[in-house]
């Protein structure tokens, strides 16, 4: 993707279902769980480069010894730093007690992170500060083992204010107003309620306090805790948690916005944000990995049993399509096929943009994640060329000239690797003019791939969000090759609305499609629509968020998608460009055909899956009109 946008995070949870001695005997190391957690996190490194964290819980700990370990880092190599510290702890333990190398029980007693329940998190800071304190997992600690809670998640809540006020209304005094803290404290509150319920019941039955602690670890109703906690969550979420005595869970939102997958066998239960990470770490086929059902939680009990439990009634599934277009790794079987289909889908519009002049058109892509969609475009071009070749061969008649036949058969798309991303170039200069000059050189070009003044140049990108990199860097760079026309193709539709469920697209004015629609309204003397939508948005945000609708759609209603595309192209074309610039966007229909199981398209259509999304877009428009450069959630 040319525009750099961040998205919410990645999670990895492992529950070892066998004693640590089993893994020492069968796999040759008691660090089996930690090694697998490291692999799961590395294979999801794309999901978070602002920080990482790991927490573990030891089952049945000896009183007086630490049983919850956590380490977080915002280092550039956070995963390596965390696991480097963990392995340093292993080496230190062996130095202090060499017998621990073979005595797994002693190793568990004395080595930090030597637990059976393991939770890892990768963070992209779409909102909030970048400090280590804001990294997950977050903890809620208590001297009673069954009241300890550790939570990490891939989520954004749209109703943080309401959740915060609810905590205050029940007597809490949260130390920060963030969705992470409100979620942690809300689950923690109902964890306390469940503890109190069990204590009251078993005191009446004559059990003493120490006995009750053991009973609570067996009888904890995690489903009830989550059901009460999540009843008024509004947002996209995959929340993973561990309770001090050893129960664990992963909860997914009822619209399935954020992804979560799981696998279980007699040795482990494992959950991750992406399916291929699990497949790679445990050498599995695609069919062996389950998708966590929207509205459900995978609950893993202290005794190692597990089940999917309905926590909230599922809504219409609106899984995030951006996960398929860009965010998730393309090594997933289905994502690979979907990206191929996205490339195929834009082929007809691309051919029209170059007037079907394939002899004088070079095809390329913006590295690196657009590569698979580019293959799809080439596959569909081959189909078009096969049809063309068939017609030309039939036109030769009965007497076929071998030279003409060879010439026809040699026709194929002209593919070149035109753009190269310089991964080593860092924009460390903060002065705007100097920094812009560096940004313009983040990409480099392959000279001699385009015939000056003769060829069209088609470049495929994942999506166009702000268009900043296109204008400041890519178009200028491509113009140096001297093509007659540059056609930039987006495998995603026009991004018209902010996201509030985990992607860093929170402000209306940042979106190229929105700016283009505003300019068109002004040019066509329809500014009254802007004022009308502003007034309607002001009225909307006074209503309860569950009653709001997206009034911002009216900004786009007067124009066709082609008109907006042409305006975006005009606005993003740098001064002094010699080449003509055209933009081609994926259609909504093409998106849905390519990703039929991931219909979350609110950033393209404005059809938000939860009520909070409508409130966010209305607030975002108000902020734009009032010149407030702030987020709407």
XYZ file of C-alpha atoms in Angstrom:
633
model
C 0.000 0.000 0.000
C 1.388 3.407 -0.925
C -0.435 5.242 1.890
C 0.817 4.179 5.292
C -2.144 3.382 7.508
C -2.147 1.485 10.745
C -4.672 -0.994 11.991
C -5.474 -2.682 15.242
C -3.430 -5.403 16.642
C -2.682 -9.100 16.694
C -3.284 -11.631 19.454
C -1.882 -15.076 20.176
C -3.050 -17.323 23.013
C -1.798 -20.803 23.866
C -3.135 -23.123 26.541
C -0.979 -26.166 27.170
C -3.266 -29.111 27.933
C -0.477 -31.400 29.137
C 1.998 -30.936 31.983
C 5.284 -29.267 31.109
C 7.028 -32.618 31.667
C 5.114 -33.984 28.664
C 6.630 -31.394 26.354
C 10.088 -32.034 27.750
C 9.736 -35.750 27.025
C 7.973 -35.576 23.654
C 9.368 -32.403 22.096
C 12.699 -32.176 23.877
C 12.062 -28.874 25.620
C 9.876 -27.519 28.408
C 9.875 -24.218 26.466
C 7.547 -25.696 23.843
C 4.716 -23.244 24.585
C 7.000 -20.212 24.622
C 8.648 -21.256 21.368
C 5.246 -21.650 19.707
C 4.093 -18.279 21.072
C 7.188 -16.642 19.610
C 6.443 -18.179 16.229
C 2.785 -17.105 16.333
C 3.809 -13.546 17.112
C 6.523 -13.381 14.476
C 4.123 -14.711 11.847
C 1.751 -11.859 12.761
C 4.435 -9.199 12.948
C 2.605 -7.322 10.178
C -0.187 -6.602 12.660
C 1.808 -4.451 15.055
C 5.139 -2.695 14.951
C 4.606 -0.097 17.695
C 5.029 -2.568 20.528
C 4.453 -6.060 21.825
C 3.762 -7.849 25.069
C 3.676 -11.323 26.582
C 2.025 -12.593 29.760
C 1.878 -16.088 31.234
C 0.091 -17.801 34.098
C 1.334 -20.860 35.988
C -1.305 -23.367 37.005
C -1.546 -24.507 40.636
C 1.269 -22.270 41.882
C 2.946 -22.638 45.256
C 1.806 -19.828 47.591
C 4.492 -17.189 47.950
C 5.874 -17.652 44.445
C 5.017 -15.414 41.499
C 2.655 -17.057 39.027
C 1.739 -14.187 36.666
C 4.569 -12.834 34.525
C 4.352 -10.015 32.017
C 6.815 -8.118 29.873
C 6.092 -5.426 27.293
C 8.279 -3.436 24.948
C 8.066 -0.579 22.446
C 11.476 -1.422 21.036
C 11.755 -1.559 17.235
C 12.505 -5.245 17.643
C 9.991 -5.717 20.453
C 9.292 -9.423 19.909
C 12.973 -10.310 19.876
C 13.631 -8.152 22.937
C 10.802 -9.772 24.918
C 11.768 -13.334 24.118
C 15.420 -12.505 24.556
C 14.620 -11.485 28.128
C 12.579 -14.644 28.657
C 15.421 -16.861 27.476
C 17.837 -14.878 29.594
C 15.640 -15.807 32.552
C 15.911 -19.448 31.513
C 19.701 -19.278 31.418
C 19.824 -17.472 34.770
C 17.641 -20.154 36.330
C 19.957 -22.899 35.090
C 22.975 -21.044 36.461
C 21.287 -20.782 39.852
C 20.040 -24.392 39.792
C 21.668 -26.616 37.112
C 19.327 -29.471 38.033
C 16.433 -27.407 36.601
C 17.632 -28.401 33.120
C 16.110 -31.825 33.730
C 13.783 -31.055 36.637
C 10.842 -29.366 34.926
C 9.010 -28.922 38.224
C 11.917 -26.891 39.615
C 12.139 -24.928 36.402
C 8.469 -23.985 36.640
C 8.926 -22.872 40.239
C 11.842 -20.570 39.593
C 11.790 -19.466 35.949
C 9.631 -16.469 34.988
C 7.138 -17.078 32.135
C 7.284 -20.848 32.620
C 3.488 -21.118 32.559
C 0.832 -23.252 30.922
C -1.354 -20.319 29.811
C 0.403 -17.898 27.460
C -0.838 -14.674 25.882
C 0.955 -12.526 23.305
C -0.009 -9.227 21.752
C 1.239 -7.040 18.907
C 0.275 -3.383 18.917
C -0.404 -0.786 16.268
C -1.212 2.484 18.011
C -4.146 3.775 15.976
C -5.255 5.764 19.009
C -3.655 6.636 22.302
C -0.063 7.076 23.351
C 2.854 4.975 22.218
C 4.386 4.314 25.635
C 5.027 0.881 27.067
C 2.233 1.396 29.610
C -0.261 1.412 26.735
C 0.948 -1.907 25.356
C -1.069 -5.041 26.034
C -1.512 -7.309 27.911
C -3.052 -5.169 30.656
C -3.405 -6.560 34.194
C -5.847 -6.237 37.074
C -4.089 -7.695 40.097
C -5.396 -9.020 43.392
C -4.144 -11.219 46.264
C -6.974 -13.681 45.590
C -5.896 -15.854 42.685
C -9.371 -16.049 41.128
C -9.698 -12.254 40.977
C -6.614 -11.613 38.845
C -7.288 -10.714 35.227
C -5.006 -10.249 32.213
C -6.483 -8.915 28.958
C -5.151 -8.214 25.467
C -7.139 -7.431 22.386
C -7.553 -6.369 18.812
C -10.355 -3.853 19.200
C -11.794 -0.359 19.148
C -14.953 0.521 21.051
C -17.131 3.326 19.721
C -18.972 3.943 23.002
C -16.090 4.466 25.419
C -17.820 7.421 27.080
C -20.896 5.358 27.907
C -18.777 2.468 29.177
C -16.723 4.849 31.306
C -19.824 6.457 32.794
C -21.198 3.015 33.586
C -18.070 2.151 35.562
C -18.395 5.403 37.492
C -22.079 4.691 38.165
C -21.214 1.396 39.873
C -18.724 3.128 42.136
C -15.424 2.612 40.300
C -12.861 5.355 39.742
C -11.064 4.442 36.470
C -7.614 5.950 36.145
C -7.981 6.621 32.406
C -10.699 7.088 29.801
C -9.696 4.506 27.186
C -11.433 1.542 25.651
C -8.702 -0.784 26.938
C -9.115 0.309 30.543
C -12.929 0.364 30.412
C -13.014 -3.139 28.934
C -10.523 -4.431 31.529
C -12.416 -2.890 34.424
C -15.828 -3.948 33.155
C -14.798 -7.583 32.828
C -12.955 -7.239 36.134
C -16.097 -5.948 37.850
C -18.147 -8.947 36.818
C -15.251 -11.238 37.711
C -15.516 -9.794 41.219
C -19.289 -10.268 41.177
C -18.830 -13.934 40.231
C -16.264 -14.398 42.999
C -18.626 -12.838 45.526
C -21.470 -15.072 44.343
C -19.431 -18.229 44.769
C -18.104 -17.140 48.170
C -21.616 -16.446 49.450
C -22.980 -19.768 48.245
C -20.174 -21.893 49.654
C -19.908 -20.095 52.976
C -23.546 -20.997 53.516
C -22.611 -24.589 52.708
C -19.989 -24.559 55.468
C -16.745 -24.389 53.477
C -13.803 -22.406 54.859
C -12.038 -19.645 52.909
C -9.192 -21.800 51.653
C -11.573 -24.490 50.432
C -13.711 -21.873 48.714
C -10.735 -20.584 46.729
C -10.189 -24.046 45.262
C -13.903 -24.480 44.557
C -14.086 -21.128 42.761
C -11.278 -22.186 40.437
C -13.399 -25.176 39.434
C -16.823 -23.530 39.281
C -16.043 -20.086 37.814
C -18.776 -19.213 35.285
C -16.712 -17.425 32.646
C -19.608 -17.385 30.194
C -21.729 -15.411 32.662
C -18.885 -12.966 33.325
C -18.444 -12.266 29.605
C -22.177 -12.088 28.896
C -22.702 -9.430 31.552
C -19.553 -7.544 30.567
C -20.159 -7.420 26.811
C -23.874 -6.667 26.767
C -23.276 -3.016 25.806
C -19.952 -3.222 23.951
C -20.206 -1.408 20.598
C -17.281 -1.893 18.277
C -15.114 -4.470 16.604
C -13.221 -6.728 18.949
C -11.336 -9.937 19.500
C -10.592 -9.914 23.234
C -8.304 -12.459 24.854
C -8.097 -12.903 28.596
C -6.605 -15.052 31.332
C -7.902 -15.362 34.899
C -5.350 -15.931 37.652
C -6.308 -19.505 38.463
C -5.990 -20.610 34.816
C -9.288 -20.096 32.954
C -8.841 -18.318 29.621
C -11.067 -16.950 26.890
C -11.203 -15.198 23.519
C -14.352 -13.193 22.740
C -15.309 -12.006 19.236
C -17.737 -9.209 18.408
C -21.226 -10.207 17.189
C -20.687 -8.816 13.665
C -17.372 -10.645 13.261
C -15.608 -7.391 12.407
C -12.217 -8.329 13.817
C -10.744 -11.750 12.982
C -10.004 -14.664 15.301
C -9.107 -18.310 14.562
C -8.472 -21.294 16.811
C -7.205 -24.865 16.847
C -7.186 -27.574 19.507
C -5.732 -31.044 19.941
C -4.810 -33.168 22.943
C -1.728 -31.027 23.639
C -2.795 -27.419 23.055
C -5.571 -24.949 22.444
C -4.341 -22.009 20.378
C -5.955 -18.786 19.148
C -4.566 -16.141 16.779
C -5.758 -13.228 14.676
C -4.658 -14.924 11.466
C -5.151 -18.488 10.317
C -1.787 -18.987 8.520
C 0.093 -18.157 11.720
C -1.532 -21.143 13.421
C -1.015 -23.325 10.349
C 2.686 -22.508 10.184
C 3.351 -22.810 13.912
C 1.626 -26.198 14.202
C 1.999 -27.593 10.650
C -1.743 -27.724 9.940
C -3.998 -27.795 6.909
C -6.415 -24.933 6.341
C -9.415 -27.122 7.219
C -8.014 -27.920 10.664
C -8.199 -24.320 11.841
C -11.564 -22.974 12.991
C -12.907 -19.440 12.697
C -14.266 -18.183 16.018
C -18.004 -17.674 15.576
C -19.101 -14.010 15.827
C -20.736 -13.238 19.163
C -19.092 -16.271 20.756
C -16.214 -16.854 23.122
C -13.817 -19.748 23.087
C -13.608 -20.555 26.799
C -10.742 -22.746 28.031
C -11.207 -23.947 31.563
C -8.580 -24.642 34.177
C -8.949 -28.389 33.658
C -8.090 -27.968 29.955
C -11.595 -28.495 28.560
C -12.817 -25.934 26.063
C -15.930 -24.906 24.155
C -17.380 -22.138 22.025
C -20.129 -20.372 23.996
C -22.686 -17.865 22.733
C -22.111 -14.567 24.574
C -24.090 -12.160 22.403
C -26.643 -12.722 19.695
C -24.819 -12.563 16.362
C -25.557 -9.714 13.990
C -25.301 -9.887 10.226
C -21.684 -10.894 9.651
C -19.671 -7.900 8.493
C -16.101 -9.128 8.702
C -13.594 -6.416 7.777
C -12.831 -6.572 4.054
C -9.644 -4.546 4.545
C -8.228 -7.590 6.295
C -8.537 -9.364 2.970
C -7.405 -6.496 0.762
C -4.331 -5.519 2.706
C -3.887 -6.167 6.421
C -3.795 -9.952 6.808
C -0.922 -11.864 5.294
C -1.572 -13.141 1.807
C -0.307 -16.619 2.671
C -3.827 -17.565 3.780
C -5.403 -19.816 1.142
C -8.642 -17.866 0.885
C -7.052 -14.423 1.079
C -4.725 -15.327 -1.777
C -7.676 -16.362 -3.925
C -9.615 -13.236 -2.970
C -6.757 -10.921 -3.905
C -6.430 -12.707 -7.227
C -10.161 -12.106 -7.762
C -9.808 -8.419 -6.846
C -7.171 -8.039 -9.552
C -9.289 -9.868 -12.106
C -12.263 -7.653 -11.305
C -10.595 -4.383 -12.332
C -9.344 -5.699 -15.665
C -12.252 -4.419 -17.798
C -11.963 -0.899 -16.399
C -8.191 -0.932 -16.898
C -8.551 -1.951 -20.543
C -10.995 0.880 -21.062
C -8.592 3.339 -19.420
C -5.820 2.399 -21.884
C -8.295 2.196 -24.792
C -7.479 -1.525 -25.216
C -4.009 -0.597 -26.510
C -2.118 -3.551 -25.052
C 0.777 -3.248 -27.492
C 1.669 0.081 -25.949
C 0.891 -0.544 -22.285
C 3.206 -1.622 -19.467
C 1.685 -3.185 -16.334
C 3.232 -3.015 -12.868
C 2.319 -2.651 -9.184
C 3.198 -0.679 -6.066
C 5.248 -3.010 -3.848
C 4.710 -5.176 -2.017
C 1.245 -6.159 -0.843
C -0.447 -5.334 -4.162
C 1.548 -8.078 -5.863
C -1.049 -10.847 -5.554
C -3.864 -8.666 -6.920
C -1.512 -7.764 -9.751
C -1.202 -11.453 -10.622
C -4.987 -11.553 -10.776
C -5.023 -8.629 -13.191
C -2.488 -10.412 -15.399
C -4.508 -13.641 -15.322
C -7.592 -11.797 -16.562
C -5.539 -9.986 -19.190
C -4.393 -13.388 -20.448
C -8.039 -14.390 -20.826
C -8.731 -11.224 -22.826
C -5.672 -11.829 -24.977
C -6.649 -15.452 -25.623
C -9.940 -14.186 -27.022
C -8.110 -11.650 -29.158
C -5.630 -14.254 -30.413
C -8.458 -16.627 -31.317
C -10.123 -13.982 -33.469
C -6.868 -13.080 -35.206
C -5.999 -16.724 -35.911
C -9.457 -17.419 -37.308
C -9.085 -14.347 -39.513
C -6.037 -15.938 -41.139
C -8.330 -18.432 -42.877
C -7.235 -21.788 -44.289
C -3.821 -20.637 -45.392
C -1.971 -19.795 -42.223
C 1.324 -17.945 -42.511
C 3.634 -19.455 -39.829
C 5.313 -16.091 -39.237
C 1.964 -14.357 -38.678
C 0.837 -17.188 -36.405
C 4.007 -16.887 -34.309
C 3.460 -13.160 -34.114
C -0.092 -13.639 -32.829
C 0.920 -16.304 -30.309
C 3.679 -14.035 -28.985
C 1.185 -11.391 -27.848
C 1.173 -11.119 -24.061
C 0.861 -8.413 -21.414
C 3.987 -6.322 -20.982
C 4.813 -6.739 -17.312
C 7.670 -4.900 -15.637
C 8.729 -4.246 -12.052
C 8.697 -0.502 -12.344
C 8.442 0.619 -8.712
C 10.860 -0.467 -5.988
C 10.418 0.459 -2.320
C 13.614 1.520 -0.593
C 13.135 -0.135 2.792
C 16.327 1.430 4.155
C 15.326 5.055 3.499
C 13.954 6.652 6.660
C 12.229 10.028 6.760
C 14.000 11.131 9.942
C 14.175 14.814 8.972
C 11.367 16.789 10.594
C 11.578 20.065 8.616
C 8.656 19.905 6.197
C 10.438 20.869 2.965
C 13.389 18.566 3.549
C 11.131 15.753 4.739
C 8.896 16.035 1.660
C 11.974 15.666 -0.504
C 12.893 12.437 1.298
C 9.308 11.125 1.041
C 9.496 11.673 -2.706
C 12.364 9.177 -2.855
C 11.014 6.374 -0.663
C 10.208 4.595 -3.928
C 12.596 4.166 -6.802
C 11.992 3.223 -10.439
C 13.461 0.820 -12.930
C 14.659 2.938 -15.809
C 14.239 1.814 -19.406
C 11.015 -0.138 -18.843
C 8.739 2.358 -20.611
C 9.017 3.868 -24.106
C 8.881 7.624 -23.689
C 5.820 9.297 -25.139
C 4.537 5.975 -26.520
C 3.524 3.663 -23.683
C 0.748 3.794 -21.155
C 1.867 2.772 -17.674
C -0.606 0.920 -15.444
C 0.316 0.511 -11.762
C -1.847 -1.426 -9.303
C -2.080 -0.445 -5.619
C -4.074 -1.993 -2.757
C -6.033 1.162 -2.045
C -5.881 4.933 -2.085
C -6.645 6.461 1.299
C -5.160 9.928 1.609
C -3.262 9.962 -1.665
C -0.336 11.771 -0.046
C 2.339 9.334 -1.169
C 0.883 9.200 -4.663
C 1.113 12.961 -5.016
C 4.409 13.537 -3.234
C 6.309 10.532 -4.476
C 4.890 7.878 -6.770
C 3.381 9.957 -9.574
C 6.449 12.201 -9.769
C 8.663 9.152 -9.859
C 6.668 7.409 -12.583
C 6.549 10.593 -14.645
C 10.333 10.469 -14.915
C 9.919 7.378 -17.101
C 8.055 9.496 -19.653
C 4.867 7.442 -20.202
C 2.073 8.880 -22.330
C -0.490 8.094 -19.625
C -0.272 6.816 -16.061
C -3.202 4.741 -14.850
C -3.212 4.106 -11.103
C -5.508 1.208 -10.229
C -6.867 0.577 -6.746
C -7.880 -2.992 -5.950
C -10.192 -1.466 -3.308
C -13.131 0.877 -3.903
C -13.011 4.577 -3.027
C -12.542 5.059 0.724
C -15.259 7.580 1.573
C -15.893 7.218 5.299
C -13.821 6.944 8.487
C -13.230 3.661 10.249
C -13.878 3.294 13.971
C -13.243 -0.426 14.463
C -9.474 -0.569 14.309
C -8.075 1.094 11.162
C -6.261 4.424 11.334
C -8.745 6.325 9.149
C -10.533 8.532 11.648
C -10.782 11.983 10.043
C -12.969 12.901 7.068
C -10.564 15.507 5.731
C -7.796 12.918 5.384
C -9.726 10.897 2.802
C -9.005 11.743 -0.835
C -12.483 10.667 -1.987
C -14.169 12.940 0.560
C -12.032 15.926 -0.395
C -12.864 15.297 -4.049
C -16.619 15.190 -3.338
C -16.395 18.473 -1.400
C -14.537 20.116 -4.292
C -17.151 18.875 -6.763
C -19.946 20.290 -4.601
C -18.218 23.652 -4.587
C -17.516 23.610 -8.309
C -21.131 22.741 -9.127
C -22.511 25.406 -6.759
C -24.024 22.827 -4.405
C -22.378 24.037 -1.192
C -25.863 24.088 0.353
C -25.586 20.282 0.635
C -22.546 20.677 2.902
C -24.456 23.073 5.155
C -27.523 20.843 5.174
C -25.518 17.732 6.110
C -23.764 19.703 8.856
C -27.102 20.765 10.367
C -28.460 17.228 10.127
C -25.295 15.806 11.700
C -25.586 18.268 14.606
C -29.147 17.121 15.173
C -28.117 13.462 14.935
C -25.403 13.582 17.589
C -27.922 14.894 20.101
C -29.807 11.603 19.779
C -28.834 8.381 21.564
C -26.165 6.719 19.437
C -28.427 3.725 18.839
C -30.879 6.004 16.970
C -28.408 7.739 14.671
C -28.094 7.201 10.927
C -25.263 8.147 8.573
C -26.283 11.527 7.089
C -22.875 12.041 5.423
C -23.863 9.793 2.512
C -25.638 12.826 1.020
C -22.247 14.403 0.272
C -21.639 11.788 -2.427
C -25.161 11.411 -3.813
C -24.922 14.047 -6.608
C -21.942 12.379 -8.290
C -21.036 9.138 -10.000
C -18.054 7.084 -8.867
C -16.315 8.018 -12.141
C -16.754 11.734 -11.482
C -15.196 11.384 -8.053
C -12.358 9.248 -9.452
C -11.571 11.879 -12.067
C -11.581 14.599 -9.424
C -9.250 12.599 -7.172
C -6.883 12.171 -10.123
C -6.940 15.911 -10.767
C -6.284 16.754 -7.116
C -3.454 14.239 -6.723
C -1.634 15.133 -9.940
C 1.484 17.121 -8.975
C 2.295 20.368 -10.727
C 4.557 19.968 -13.713
C 3.464 16.411 -14.580
C 3.981 15.636 -18.270
C 1.985 12.408 -18.263
C -1.795 12.258 -18.200
C -3.052 10.713 -14.941
C -6.126 8.503 -14.597
C -7.451 6.595 -11.593
C -9.386 3.334 -11.692
C -11.095 2.037 -8.538
C -12.560 -1.346 -7.696
C -16.353 -1.417 -7.751
C -18.393 -2.328 -4.677
C -19.863 -5.210 -6.682
C -16.380 -6.432 -7.573
C -15.323 -6.288 -3.934
C -18.288 -8.339 -2.763
C -17.809 -10.892 -5.539
C -14.140 -11.309 -4.617
C -14.647 -11.433 -0.823
C -18.129 -12.907 -0.344
C -17.575 -13.886 3.300
C -16.116 -10.509 4.307
C -18.808 -7.959 3.599
C -17.591 -5.288 6.040
C -17.452 -2.347 3.650
C -18.435 0.659 5.795
C -15.352 2.694 4.790
C -16.503 2.360 1.169
C -20.305 2.483 1.481
C -21.005 4.137 4.833
C -23.048 1.105 5.926
C -21.734 0.685 9.468
C -22.388 -2.646 11.210
C -22.994 -1.132 14.657
C -24.865 1.996 15.814
C -21.659 3.523 17.129
C -20.274 3.709 13.608
C -23.043 6.069 12.515
C -22.307 8.357 15.445
C -18.614 8.377 14.590
C -19.145 9.380 10.953
C -21.550 12.156 11.930
C -19.111 13.483 14.516
C -16.255 13.231 12.034
C -18.155 15.391 9.556
C -18.949 17.969 12.238
C -15.272 18.074 13.201
C -14.336 18.637 9.563
C -16.813 21.487 9.131
C -15.672 23.125 12.381
C -11.991 22.780 11.507
C -11.229 20.425 14.376
C -8.342 18.119 13.559
C -9.352 15.476 16.106
C -10.732 11.962 16.094
C -14.454 11.360 16.311
C -14.091 8.562 18.892
